[in-house]
Coordinates of C-alpha atoms in Angstrom, one line a residue:
X952 CA 32.2 15.2 44.6
X953 CA 34.4 12.5 44.7
X954 CA 31.9 10.3 43.1
X955 CA 31.4 12.7 40.6
X956 CA 34.8 12.9 39.7
X957 CA 35.1 8.9 39.9
X958 CA 32.2 8.6 37.5
X959 CA 33.6 10.9 35.2
X960 CA 36.9 9.3 34.9
X961 CA 35.6 5.8 34.6
X962 CA 33.6 7.4 31.6
X963 CA 36.8 8.6 30.1
X964 CA 38.7 5.5 30.8
X965 CA 35.8 3.8 28.9
X966 CA 35.8 5.9 26.1
X967 CA 39.9 5.5 25.3
X968 CA 39.8 2.1 23.8
X969 CA 36.7 3.1 21.5
X970 CA 38.9 6.3 20.4
X971 CA 42.4 4.4 20.1
X972 CA 40.2 2.2 17.6
X973 CA 38.4 5.1 15.6
X974 CA 41.7 5.7 13.2
X975 CA 41.6 2.2 12.4
X976 CA 38.0 2.6 11.2
X977 CA 38.5 5.7 9.4
X978 CA 41.3 3.9 7.2
X979 CA 38.7 1.0 6.7
X980 CA 35.9 3.6 6.0
X981 CA 38.1 5.0 3.4
X982 CA 39.2 2.1 1.9
X983 CA 41.8 0.6 3.5
X984 CA 41.8 -4.0 3.5
X985 CA 41.5 -3.6 7.2
X986 CA 42.6 -1.9 10.0
X987 CA 46.4 -0.8 10.8
X988 CA 47.0 -0.6 6.6
X989 CA 46.6 2.9 4.7
X990 CA 43.8 3.9 3.7
X991 CA 43.1 4.2 -0.2
X992 CA 40.6 7.0 -0.7
X993 CA 40.3 6.2 -4.4
X994 CA 38.5 3.1 -3.1
X995 CA 35.8 4.9 -1.2
X996 CA 35.3 7.5 -4.3
X997 CA 34.7 4.2 -6.6
X998 CA 32.1 2.9 -4.1
X999 CA 30.6 6.4 -3.6
X1000 CA 30.5 6.6 -7.7
X1001 CA 28.3 3.2 -7.9
X1002 CA 26.0 4.0 -4.8
X1003 CA 25.1 7.3 -4.5
X1004 CA 23.3 7.4 -7.9
X1005 CA 21.7 3.9 -6.8
X1006 CA 20.8 5.6 -3.3
X1007 CA 19.5 8.3 -5.3
X1008 CA 17.2 6.9 -8.1
X1009 CA 15.8 4.5 -4.9
X1010 CA 14.9 7.5 -3.1
X1011 CA 13.1 9.0 -5.7
X1012 CA 11.4 6.0 -6.9
X1013 CA 10.3 4.1 -3.9
X1014 CA 8.1 6.5 -2.3
X1015 CA 5.8 6.9 -5.4
X1016 CA 5.6 2.8 -5.6
X1017 CA 2.7 1.5 -3.2
X1018 CA 2.3 -2.1 -2.7
X1019 CA -0.7 -4.0 -3.1
X1020 CA -1.7 -6.0 -0.3
X1021 CA -4.4 -7.9 -1.5
X1022 CA -5.3 -11.0 -3.6
X1023 CA -8.3 -9.2 -5.4
X1024 CA -6.0 -7.1 -7.8
X1025 CA -3.8 -8.8 -10.2
X1026 CA -0.7 -6.5 -9.0
X1027 CA 2.2 -6.4 -7.0
X1028 CA 3.0 -2.9 -6.9
X1029 CA 1.5 -0.3 -8.5
X1030 CA 2.6 4.0 -8.7
X1031 CA 0.7 6.9 -9.9
X1032 CA 0.2 7.4 -13.1
X1033 CA -1.2 11.1 -14.6
X1034 CA -4.4 11.1 -16.7
X1035 CA -7.9 10.8 -16.4
X1036 CA -9.3 7.9 -15.1
X1037 CA -10.9 5.5 -17.5
X1038 CA -12.7 2.3 -17.3
X1039 CA -10.6 -0.6 -16.3
X1040 CA -7.4 1.7 -14.7
X1041 CA -6.3 1.1 -11.3
X1042 CA -7.2 3.4 -8.7
X1043 CA -6.1 4.0 -5.3
X1044 CA -8.7 5.7 -2.4
X1045 CA -8.4 5.8 1.3
X1046 CA -11.3 3.4 2.6
X1047 CA -13.0 4.0 6.0
X1048 CA -15.2 1.4 6.8
X1049 CA -15.7 -1.0 9.9
X1050 CA -14.9 -4.0 8.0
X1051 CA -11.5 -2.5 6.5
X1052 CA -10.4 -1.9 10.6
X1053 CA -10.5 1.0 13.0
X1054 CA -7.8 3.3 11.1
X1055 CA -8.2 4.3 7.4
X1056 CA -6.7 2.1 5.0
X1057 CA -5.5 2.8 0.9
X1058 CA -6.9 0.0 -1.1
X1059 CA -6.1 -0.4 -5.1
X1060 CA -9.1 -1.1 -7.2
X1061 CA -10.3 -0.9 -10.7
X1062 CA -12.5 1.9 -12.1
X1063 CA -15.3 -0.4 -13.5
X1064 CA -18.7 1.8 -13.9
X1065 CA -18.2 5.6 -14.9
X1066 CA -20.4 8.5 -14.7
X1067 CA -23.4 8.0 -17.1
X1068 CA -23.5 4.5 -16.9
X1069 CA -26.2 2.4 -15.9
X1070 CA -25.7 0.7 -12.9
X1071 CA -28.4 -2.0 -12.4
X1072 CA -28.6 -4.1 -8.9
X1073 CA -31.0 -7.4 -8.7
X1074 CA -31.7 -9.4 -5.8
X1075 CA -31.7 -13.0 -5.7
X1076 CA -31.6 -15.7 -2.8
X1077 CA -28.2 -16.3 -1.5
X1078 CA -26.5 -19.3 -2.5
X1079 CA -24.2 -19.2 0.5
X1080 CA -26.7 -18.5 3.1
X1081 CA -30.3 -19.1 3.9
X1082 CA -32.6 -16.1 4.4
X1083 CA -30.1 -13.7 2.7
X1084 CA -30.4 -12.1 -0.3
X1085 CA -27.0 -11.3 -2.8
X1086 CA -26.7 -8.4 -5.1
X1087 CA -25.9 -8.9 -8.3
X1088 CA -24.3 -5.4 -10.3
X1089 CA -24.5 -5.1 -13.9
X1090 CA -23.1 -2.1 -15.7
X1091 CA -24.6 -1.6 -19.0
X1092 CA -25.4 -5.3 -18.9
X1093 CA -22.0 -6.7 -18.2
X1094 CA -22.0 -8.7 -14.5
X1095 CA -19.5 -6.9 -12.4
X1096 CA -19.9 -9.0 -9.2
X1097 CA -21.8 -10.5 -6.7
X1098 CA -22.5 -9.4 -2.8
X1099 CA -21.8 -12.1 -0.3
X1100 CA -24.1 -12.0 3.4
X1101 CA -21.0 -12.9 5.4
X1102 CA -17.3 -12.1 5.2
X1103 CA -14.5 -14.5 5.8
X1104 CA -14.4 -14.2 9.3
X1105 CA -18.2 -14.9 9.4
X1106 CA -19.0 -11.0 9.7
X1107 CA -22.5 -9.9 8.5
X1108 CA -21.6 -7.8 4.8
X1109 CA -24.4 -5.3 4.2
X1110 CA -24.1 -4.7 0.0
X1111 CA -25.3 -1.6 -2.0
X1112 CA -28.9 -1.0 -2.4
X1113 CA -28.5 1.7 -4.8
X1114 CA -28.9 1.6 -8.7
X1115 CA -29.4 3.6 -11.9
X1116 CA -27.3 5.9 -13.9
X1117 CA -24.1 6.7 -12.2
X1118 CA -24.0 10.2 -11.2
X1119 CA -21.3 12.5 -12.6
X1120 CA -18.5 12.8 -10.5
X1121 CA -18.6 9.2 -8.7
X1122 CA -17.5 6.0 -10.1
X1123 CA -18.2 2.0 -9.0
X1124 CA -14.8 0.5 -8.3
X1125 CA -14.4 -2.9 -7.7
X1126 CA -12.1 -6.3 -8.8
X1127 CA -13.1 -9.8 -10.5
X1128 CA -12.5 -11.6 -7.1
X1129 CA -15.4 -13.2 -5.5
X1130 CA -14.2 -12.1 -2.4
X1131 CA -13.5 -8.9 -3.2
X1132 CA -14.2 -5.6 -0.6
X1133 CA -15.4 -3.0 -3.1
X1134 CA -18.3 -0.7 -4.4
X1135 CA -20.9 -3.9 -3.9
X1136 CA -20.3 -3.0 0.1
X1137 CA -19.4 0.4 0.4
X1138 CA -21.0 2.1 -2.5
X1139 CA -19.9 4.5 -5.2
X1140 CA -16.8 6.4 -4.6
X1141 CA -16.0 10.2 -6.0
X1142 CA -13.5 10.4 -8.6
X1143 CA -11.6 13.3 -6.6
X1144 CA -10.6 11.2 -3.6
X1145 CA -9.4 8.3 -6.5
X1146 CA -5.9 8.3 -7.7
X1147 CA -4.8 6.8 -11.2
X1148 CA -2.8 4.1 -10.8
X1149 CA -0.7 2.0 -13.4
X1150 CA 1.1 -1.6 -12.7
X1151 CA 4.6 -2.2 -12.1
X1152 CA 4.4 -5.9 -11.0

């Protein structure tokens, strides 16, 4: 019992210095130039008049902004943009693929080959590896990209074997970057899984 009383008394004694400093901290929070000086509540309201609107705008806008963490897209930050997806639009989706890592990741690409377009794949001997083939992908005769046999860390890359008229509800997504990881490797993507984006930076 005595030990419990002593522990309680020690806690109260340790709390007392903090309680003594509390009025001074409150005065500073209310606009006082320093401890021991009178509060200036009007300064607090002036600060709040500036800080609160900025915090409100940031709280509304920032959750809708996404940073692009890949050099394959010519954007640093994008945000959601309503409207139907058109050729060349930025699109974001969740990628599930071993190359991307053990967990799904959000990626941003361009919508490059649309439903009804003709996607043509041509196989040629790889210029990057012996006894391997690269896939050359064309949309309505325009080159979209060329697959690579191996990734930047040496992992083997299997490229998409499908070609033909892009079915309704599907899109080829990609970029101009030669090492971009896109539909060249994981295939067409359902439009329903895409979010239309626009570039901010």
